[in-house]
Every structure is written in C-alpha cells, then in structure tokens.
Amino acid sequence: VQLQASGGGLVQPGDSLRLSCAASGFTLDDYAIGWFRRGPGKEREGVACISGSDGSTFYVDSVEGRFIISRDSAKSTVYLQMNSLKPEDTAVYYCAAEGNITSRYCRSRWYWNHWGQGTQVTVSS
C-alpha cells in the first residue's frame, strides 16, 4: 500500500485548494481513505473520510459544508476539495488508507495503518 499526497500550498483566506492522494498497491474501492491534518501545536485529526464499500463520507464539524472528499477509482486517486479556506485550516495534510473500516473511523487516527507523506497547506493573508 502506497499513498502519495500532493496539492498543498500557500493561499489566502477564502481561497480554494484541491489536494490529491494517489494510491497504489491496492484496489481503491476495497479501502477506506481518509484525509487527516496536523496543525501547529495540535494533534493529528481526521478531516474527511470516504468508505471503500459504498462511498459514504464523514466530515469533521469544522470543515462540514466547505470540504468535499471524492474518489476516482479509474485513476486510483482520492481528492479533497477545500473551499472557503480559513487560517485555522493551516496544517500538514496526510492521506491514509485502511481496509475493513468505514468512513466513521475518521474520528480516530489509531485505526489507520497506511499513511502517505504530508503536504503543507498554509492559509494566510
């Protein structure tokens, strides 16, 4: 299982950004995929996750309505569309994969065993 996150950068408040997580070594639809982030001085938290089986999604309250997680099975890639970005969204964003769990396990990083490297997102004016 390999995951490659990309798409981070420096943006202004209110801007949009799309992160990509390219997956290899497994069938995307067989795994739940999650986006997690670690802000300055904070613990790593689950932001948005998508189940492999039925594509059901979970969002942490702070991003509900602003972020959208989606997957393209043909490209073996999961995306995180981030809209209306706020300074508090500044963090290193990681994608993770795990089989036999659903998006509801987004609440805890301890259930996820496969991680990609992080990509930095900075929201600042």
Short mmCIF file of N, CA and C in Angstrom, two decimals:
data_model
loop_
_atom_site.label_atom_id
_atom_site.label_comp_id
_atom_site.label_asym_id
_atom_site.label_seq_id
_atom_site.Cartn_x
_atom_site.Cartn_y
_atom_site.Cartn_z
N VAL A 1 0.85 -1.19 0.00
CA VAL A 1 0.00 0.00 0.00
C VAL A 1 0.89 1.24 0.00
N GLN A 2 0.70 2.07 -1.01
CA GLN A 2 1.45 3.32 -1.08
C GLN A 2 0.49 4.47 -1.36
N LEU A 3 0.75 5.58 -0.70
CA LEU A 3 -0.08 6.77 -0.85
C LEU A 3 0.82 7.97 -1.08
N GLN A 4 0.43 8.81 -2.02
CA GLN A 4 1.21 10.00 -2.34
C GLN A 4 0.29 11.20 -2.34
N ALA A 5 0.46 12.06 -1.35
CA ALA A 5 -0.36 13.26 -1.24
C ALA A 5 0.32 14.42 -1.95
N SER A 6 -0.49 15.28 -2.56
CA SER A 6 0.05 16.45 -3.24
C SER A 6 -1.01 17.53 -3.31
N GLY A 7 -0.59 18.73 -3.72
CA GLY A 7 -1.54 19.80 -3.96
C GLY A 7 -1.55 20.91 -2.92
N GLY A 8 -0.74 20.79 -1.90
CA GLY A 8 -0.70 21.83 -0.89
C GLY A 8 -0.08 23.11 -1.40
N GLY A 9 -0.19 24.16 -0.60
CA GLY A 9 0.40 25.43 -0.99
C GLY A 9 0.01 26.54 -0.05
N LEU A 10 0.35 27.75 -0.44
CA LEU A 10 0.04 28.95 0.32
C LEU A 10 -1.11 29.67 -0.37
N VAL A 11 -2.20 29.87 0.35
CA VAL A 11 -3.36 30.55 -0.20
C VAL A 11 -3.86 31.59 0.79
N GLN A 12 -4.75 32.45 0.31
CA GLN A 12 -5.34 33.47 1.16
C GLN A 12 -6.66 32.99 1.73
N PRO A 13 -7.09 33.56 2.83
CA PRO A 13 -8.41 33.20 3.38
C PRO A 13 -9.50 33.38 2.34
N GLY A 14 -10.39 32.40 2.27
CA GLY A 14 -11.47 32.43 1.29
C GLY A 14 -11.15 31.71 0.00
N ASP A 15 -9.89 31.41 -0.22
CA ASP A 15 -9.48 30.71 -1.44
C ASP A 15 -9.84 29.23 -1.37
N SER A 16 -9.66 28.56 -2.51
CA SER A 16 -9.88 27.12 -2.61
C SER A 16 -8.59 26.42 -3.00
N LEU A 17 -8.55 25.15 -2.65
CA LEU A 17 -7.38 24.32 -2.96
C LEU A 17 -7.86 22.88 -3.07
N ARG A 18 -7.25 22.12 -3.97
CA ARG A 18 -7.61 20.70 -4.09
C ARG A 18 -6.38 19.84 -3.84
N LEU A 19 -6.49 18.97 -2.86
CA LEU A 19 -5.45 18.01 -2.57
C LEU A 19 -5.74 16.70 -3.28
N SER A 20 -4.69 16.00 -3.67
CA SER A 20 -4.83 14.70 -4.32
C SER A 20 -4.06 13.65 -3.53
N CYS A 21 -4.60 12.45 -3.50
CA CYS A 21 -3.94 11.32 -2.86
C CYS A 21 -3.92 10.19 -3.88
N ALA A 22 -2.75 9.95 -4.45
CA ALA A 22 -2.60 8.89 -5.43
C ALA A 22 -2.28 7.58 -4.72
N ALA A 23 -3.08 6.58 -4.97
CA ALA A 23 -2.94 5.29 -4.29
C ALA A 23 -2.39 4.23 -5.24
N SER A 24 -1.58 3.35 -4.70
CA SER A 24 -1.05 2.24 -5.50
C SER A 24 -0.82 1.04 -4.59
N GLY A 25 -0.82 -0.14 -5.21
CA GLY A 25 -0.57 -1.36 -4.46
C GLY A 25 -1.81 -2.01 -3.88
N PHE A 26 -2.97 -1.40 -4.12
CA PHE A 26 -4.22 -1.98 -3.63
C PHE A 26 -5.37 -1.44 -4.47
N THR A 27 -6.52 -2.07 -4.32
CA THR A 27 -7.71 -1.62 -5.04
C THR A 27 -8.42 -0.56 -4.21
N LEU A 28 -8.54 0.61 -4.79
CA LEU A 28 -9.05 1.76 -4.04
C LEU A 28 -10.41 1.47 -3.40
N ASP A 29 -11.29 0.82 -4.11
CA ASP A 29 -12.65 0.60 -3.62
C ASP A 29 -12.70 -0.40 -2.47
N ASP A 30 -11.61 -1.07 -2.19
CA ASP A 30 -11.57 -2.04 -1.09
C ASP A 30 -11.13 -1.42 0.23
N TYR A 31 -10.75 -0.14 0.19
CA TYR A 31 -10.21 0.52 1.36
C TYR A 31 -10.96 1.82 1.64
N ALA A 32 -11.07 2.13 2.90
CA ALA A 32 -11.47 3.48 3.28
C ALA A 32 -10.25 4.39 3.14
N ILE A 33 -10.48 5.59 2.68
CA ILE A 33 -9.42 6.58 2.55
C ILE A 33 -9.79 7.80 3.38
N GLY A 34 -8.81 8.29 4.09
CA GLY A 34 -9.06 9.45 4.93
C GLY A 34 -8.05 10.55 4.73
N TRP A 35 -8.50 11.76 4.94
CA TRP A 35 -7.61 12.93 5.00
C TRP A 35 -7.53 13.37 6.45
N PHE A 36 -6.33 13.49 6.93
CA PHE A 36 -6.06 13.94 8.29
C PHE A 36 -5.18 15.17 8.22
N ARG A 37 -5.17 15.92 9.29
CA ARG A 37 -4.29 17.09 9.32
C ARG A 37 -3.72 17.29 10.71
N ARG A 38 -2.56 17.92 10.71
CA ARG A 38 -1.93 18.27 11.97
C ARG A 38 -1.53 19.73 11.91
N GLY A 39 -2.26 20.54 12.66
CA GLY A 39 -1.96 21.96 12.72
C GLY A 39 -0.87 22.26 13.72
N PRO A 40 -0.33 23.46 13.71
CA PRO A 40 0.74 23.85 14.65
C PRO A 40 0.30 23.64 16.09
N GLY A 41 1.04 22.84 16.82
CA GLY A 41 0.73 22.61 18.22
C GLY A 41 -0.51 21.78 18.48
N LYS A 42 -1.01 21.12 17.45
CA LYS A 42 -2.23 20.33 17.61
C LYS A 42 -1.98 18.86 17.32
N GLU A 43 -2.91 18.05 17.76
CA GLU A 43 -2.87 16.62 17.45
C GLU A 43 -3.36 16.39 16.01
N ARG A 44 -2.96 15.29 15.45
CA ARG A 44 -3.45 14.92 14.13
C ARG A 44 -4.93 14.56 14.24
N GLU A 45 -5.75 15.14 13.39
CA GLU A 45 -7.19 14.90 13.44
C GLU A 45 -7.72 14.48 12.08
N GLY A 46 -8.76 13.67 12.12
CA GLY A 46 -9.43 13.28 10.89
C GLY A 46 -10.26 14.43 10.37
N VAL A 47 -10.14 14.72 9.09
CA VAL A 47 -10.85 15.83 8.47
C VAL A 47 -12.01 15.33 7.62
N ALA A 48 -11.72 14.40 6.74
CA ALA A 48 -12.73 13.87 5.83
C ALA A 48 -12.33 12.47 5.43
N CYS A 49 -13.28 11.58 5.41
CA CYS A 49 -13.00 10.18 5.05
C CYS A 49 -14.10 9.65 4.15
N ILE A 50 -13.73 8.66 3.35
CA ILE A 50 -14.69 8.05 2.44
C ILE A 50 -14.54 6.54 2.52
N SER A 51 -15.67 5.86 2.63
CA SER A 51 -15.66 4.40 2.74
C SER A 51 -15.35 3.78 1.38
N GLY A 52 -14.72 2.61 1.43
CA GLY A 52 -14.45 1.92 0.18
C GLY A 52 -15.67 1.22 -0.38
N SER A 53 -16.48 0.66 0.50
CA SER A 53 -17.59 -0.20 0.08
C SER A 53 -18.70 0.58 -0.61
N ASP A 54 -19.16 1.65 0.01
CA ASP A 54 -20.32 2.35 -0.53
C ASP A 54 -20.07 3.83 -0.79
N GLY A 55 -18.85 4.29 -0.55
CA GLY A 55 -18.54 5.68 -0.80
C GLY A 55 -19.13 6.66 0.19
N SER A 56 -19.62 6.14 1.33
CA SER A 56 -20.17 7.04 2.33
C SER A 56 -19.05 7.91 2.90
N THR A 57 -19.41 9.11 3.31
CA THR A 57 -18.41 10.07 3.73
C THR A 57 -18.64 10.54 5.15
N PHE A 58 -17.57 11.04 5.73
CA PHE A 58 -17.61 11.63 7.06
C PHE A 58 -16.78 12.90 7.01
N TYR A 59 -17.28 13.96 7.69
CA TYR A 59 -16.54 15.21 7.79
C TYR A 59 -16.52 15.65 9.24
N VAL A 60 -15.39 16.16 9.67
CA VAL A 60 -15.33 16.77 10.99
C VAL A 60 -16.14 18.07 10.93
N ASP A 61 -16.75 18.44 12.04
CA ASP A 61 -17.66 19.59 12.06
C ASP A 61 -17.03 20.86 11.50
N SER A 62 -15.76 21.06 11.77
CA SER A 62 -15.12 22.32 11.39
C SER A 62 -14.98 22.51 9.88
N VAL A 63 -15.13 21.44 9.10
CA VAL A 63 -14.99 21.56 7.65
C VAL A 63 -16.28 21.21 6.91
N GLU A 64 -17.29 20.75 7.64
CA GLU A 64 -18.56 20.37 7.03
C GLU A 64 -19.11 21.54 6.21
N GLY A 65 -19.48 21.26 4.96
CA GLY A 65 -20.01 22.31 4.09
C GLY A 65 -18.94 23.09 3.32
N ARG A 66 -17.68 22.93 3.69
CA ARG A 66 -16.59 23.63 2.98
C ARG A 66 -15.69 22.66 2.22
N PHE A 67 -15.48 21.48 2.77
CA PHE A 67 -14.59 20.49 2.15
C PHE A 67 -15.42 19.37 1.54
N ILE A 68 -14.92 18.82 0.46
CA ILE A 68 -15.57 17.69 -0.20
C ILE A 68 -14.53 16.64 -0.53
N ILE A 69 -14.77 15.42 -0.05
CA ILE A 69 -13.89 14.31 -0.39
C ILE A 69 -14.53 13.50 -1.51
N SER A 70 -13.73 13.09 -2.47
CA SER A 70 -14.26 12.29 -3.58
C SER A 70 -13.16 11.36 -4.07
N ARG A 71 -13.56 10.38 -4.86
CA ARG A 71 -12.56 9.44 -5.36
C ARG A 71 -12.82 9.16 -6.83
N ASP A 72 -11.74 8.91 -7.53
CA ASP A 72 -11.80 8.49 -8.93
C ASP A 72 -11.12 7.13 -8.99
N SER A 73 -11.92 6.09 -8.99
CA SER A 73 -11.38 4.73 -8.94
C SER A 73 -10.54 4.41 -10.17
N ALA A 74 -10.91 4.95 -11.31
CA ALA A 74 -10.16 4.70 -12.55
C ALA A 74 -8.74 5.26 -12.45
N LYS A 75 -8.61 6.37 -11.76
CA LYS A 75 -7.29 6.99 -11.58
C LYS A 75 -6.65 6.61 -10.26
N SER A 76 -7.37 5.82 -9.46
CA SER A 76 -6.88 5.40 -8.15
C SER A 76 -6.43 6.60 -7.32
N THR A 77 -7.27 7.61 -7.31
CA THR A 77 -6.94 8.86 -6.64
C THR A 77 -8.13 9.35 -5.83
N VAL A 78 -7.84 9.86 -4.66
CA VAL A 78 -8.85 10.47 -3.81
C VAL A 78 -8.51 11.95 -3.69
N TYR A 79 -9.53 12.78 -3.75
CA TYR A 79 -9.35 14.22 -3.73
C TYR A 79 -9.97 14.82 -2.48
N LEU A 80 -9.43 15.94 -2.08
CA LEU A 80 -10.04 16.75 -1.04
C LEU A 80 -10.15 18.17 -1.58
N GLN A 81 -11.36 18.55 -1.95
CA GLN A 81 -11.62 19.91 -2.41
C GLN A 81 -11.88 20.77 -1.19
N MET A 82 -11.07 21.78 -1.01
CA MET A 82 -11.17 22.65 0.16
C MET A 82 -11.57 24.04 -0.30
N ASN A 83 -12.74 24.47 0.14
CA ASN A 83 -13.27 25.78 -0.23
C ASN A 83 -13.36 26.68 1.00
N SER A 84 -13.45 27.96 0.75
CA SER A 84 -13.59 28.95 1.83
C SER A 84 -12.57 28.70 2.94
N LEU A 85 -11.34 28.58 2.54
CA LEU A 85 -10.29 28.24 3.50
C LEU A 85 -10.10 29.33 4.55
N LYS A 86 -9.79 28.89 5.75
CA LYS A 86 -9.59 29.78 6.89
C LYS A 86 -8.16 29.60 7.43
N PRO A 87 -7.66 30.58 8.12
CA PRO A 87 -6.32 30.43 8.71
C PRO A 87 -6.21 29.20 9.60
N GLU A 88 -7.28 28.84 10.28
CA GLU A 88 -7.23 27.66 11.15
C GLU A 88 -7.18 26.34 10.39
N ASP A 89 -7.31 26.39 9.07
CA ASP A 89 -7.12 25.19 8.26
C ASP A 89 -5.65 24.93 7.96
N THR A 90 -4.79 25.86 8.36
CA THR A 90 -3.35 25.68 8.15
C THR A 90 -2.87 24.44 8.88
N ALA A 91 -2.23 23.55 8.14
CA ALA A 91 -1.79 22.29 8.71
C ALA A 91 -1.02 21.50 7.66
N VAL A 92 -0.38 20.46 8.11
CA VAL A 92 0.13 19.44 7.20
C VAL A 92 -0.99 18.42 7.02
N TYR A 93 -1.33 18.17 5.78
CA TYR A 93 -2.43 17.25 5.47
C TYR A 93 -1.86 15.91 4.99
N TYR A 94 -2.41 14.84 5.54
CA TYR A 94 -1.98 13.49 5.21
C TYR A 94 -3.17 12.69 4.69
N CYS A 95 -2.91 11.78 3.78
CA CYS A 95 -3.95 10.82 3.43
C CYS A 95 -3.55 9.46 4.01
N ALA A 96 -4.58 8.70 4.34
CA ALA A 96 -4.39 7.40 4.97
C ALA A 96 -5.37 6.40 4.36
N ALA A 97 -5.03 5.13 4.47
CA ALA A 97 -5.89 4.07 3.94
C ALA A 97 -5.99 2.94 4.95
N GLU A 98 -7.13 2.31 4.96
CA GLU A 98 -7.30 1.14 5.82
C GLU A 98 -8.44 0.28 5.29
N GLY A 99 -8.24 -1.02 5.32
CA GLY A 99 -9.29 -1.93 4.92
C GLY A 99 -10.18 -2.29 6.10
N ASN A 100 -11.36 -2.80 5.80
CA ASN A 100 -12.28 -3.31 6.83
C ASN A 100 -12.76 -2.26 7.83
N ILE A 101 -12.71 -1.01 7.44
CA ILE A 101 -13.31 0.02 8.26
C ILE A 101 -14.13 0.93 7.34
N THR A 102 -14.94 1.76 7.95
CA THR A 102 -15.74 2.71 7.17
C THR A 102 -15.27 4.13 7.45
N SER A 103 -15.90 5.08 6.79
CA SER A 103 -15.51 6.47 6.97
C SER A 103 -15.76 6.95 8.40
N ARG A 104 -16.62 6.27 9.14
CA ARG A 104 -16.90 6.69 10.52
C ARG A 104 -15.67 6.58 11.40
N TYR A 105 -14.70 5.77 11.00
CA TYR A 105 -13.46 5.62 11.78
C TYR A 105 -12.54 6.82 11.59
N CYS A 106 -13.02 7.81 10.88
CA CYS A 106 -12.28 9.07 10.69
C CYS A 106 -12.00 9.74 12.03
N ARG A 107 -12.80 9.42 13.02
CA ARG A 107 -12.69 10.12 14.31
C ARG A 107 -11.39 9.82 15.04
N SER A 108 -10.73 8.71 14.64
CA SER A 108 -9.50 8.35 15.35
C SER A 108 -8.45 7.86 14.38
N ARG A 109 -7.29 8.45 14.44
CA ARG A 109 -6.20 8.07 13.54
C ARG A 109 -5.63 6.69 13.87
N TRP A 110 -5.91 6.19 15.05
CA TRP A 110 -5.29 4.94 15.51
C TRP A 110 -5.81 3.72 14.75
N TYR A 111 -6.93 3.86 14.04
CA TYR A 111 -7.45 2.74 13.26
C TYR A 111 -6.77 2.62 11.89
N TRP A 112 -5.99 3.64 11.51
CA TRP A 112 -5.45 3.73 10.17
C TRP A 112 -3.97 3.35 10.19
N ASN A 113 -3.60 2.38 9.37
CA ASN A 113 -2.24 1.85 9.39
C ASN A 113 -1.38 2.22 8.20
N HIS A 114 -1.96 2.77 7.17
CA HIS A 114 -1.20 3.11 5.97
C HIS A 114 -1.28 4.61 5.73
N TRP A 115 -0.12 5.24 5.68
CA TRP A 115 -0.07 6.69 5.59
C TRP A 115 0.84 7.15 4.46
N GLY A 116 0.43 8.24 3.84
CA GLY A 116 1.30 8.89 2.89
C GLY A 116 2.08 10.00 3.57
N GLN A 117 2.98 10.62 2.82
CA GLN A 117 3.71 11.76 3.37
C GLN A 117 2.76 12.95 3.38
N GLY A 118 3.05 13.94 4.15
CA GLY A 118 2.16 15.08 4.25
C GLY A 118 2.39 16.12 3.18
N THR A 119 1.38 16.99 3.01
CA THR A 119 1.51 18.14 2.13
C THR A 119 1.05 19.37 2.91
N GLN A 120 1.85 20.42 2.88
CA GLN A 120 1.59 21.60 3.71
C GLN A 120 0.55 22.49 3.05
N VAL A 121 -0.42 22.89 3.85
CA VAL A 121 -1.41 23.89 3.44
C VAL A 121 -1.30 25.05 4.40
N THR A 122 -1.06 26.23 3.87
CA THR A 122 -0.95 27.43 4.68
C THR A 122 -1.96 28.44 4.18
N VAL A 123 -2.81 28.89 5.09
CA VAL A 123 -3.83 29.89 4.75
C VAL A 123 -3.49 31.17 5.51
N SER A 124 -3.09 32.17 4.77
CA SER A 124 -2.62 33.40 5.40
C SER A 124 -2.78 34.57 4.44
N SER A 125 -3.09 35.72 5.01
CA SER A 125 -3.17 36.93 4.19
C SER A 125 -1.84 37.67 4.20
#
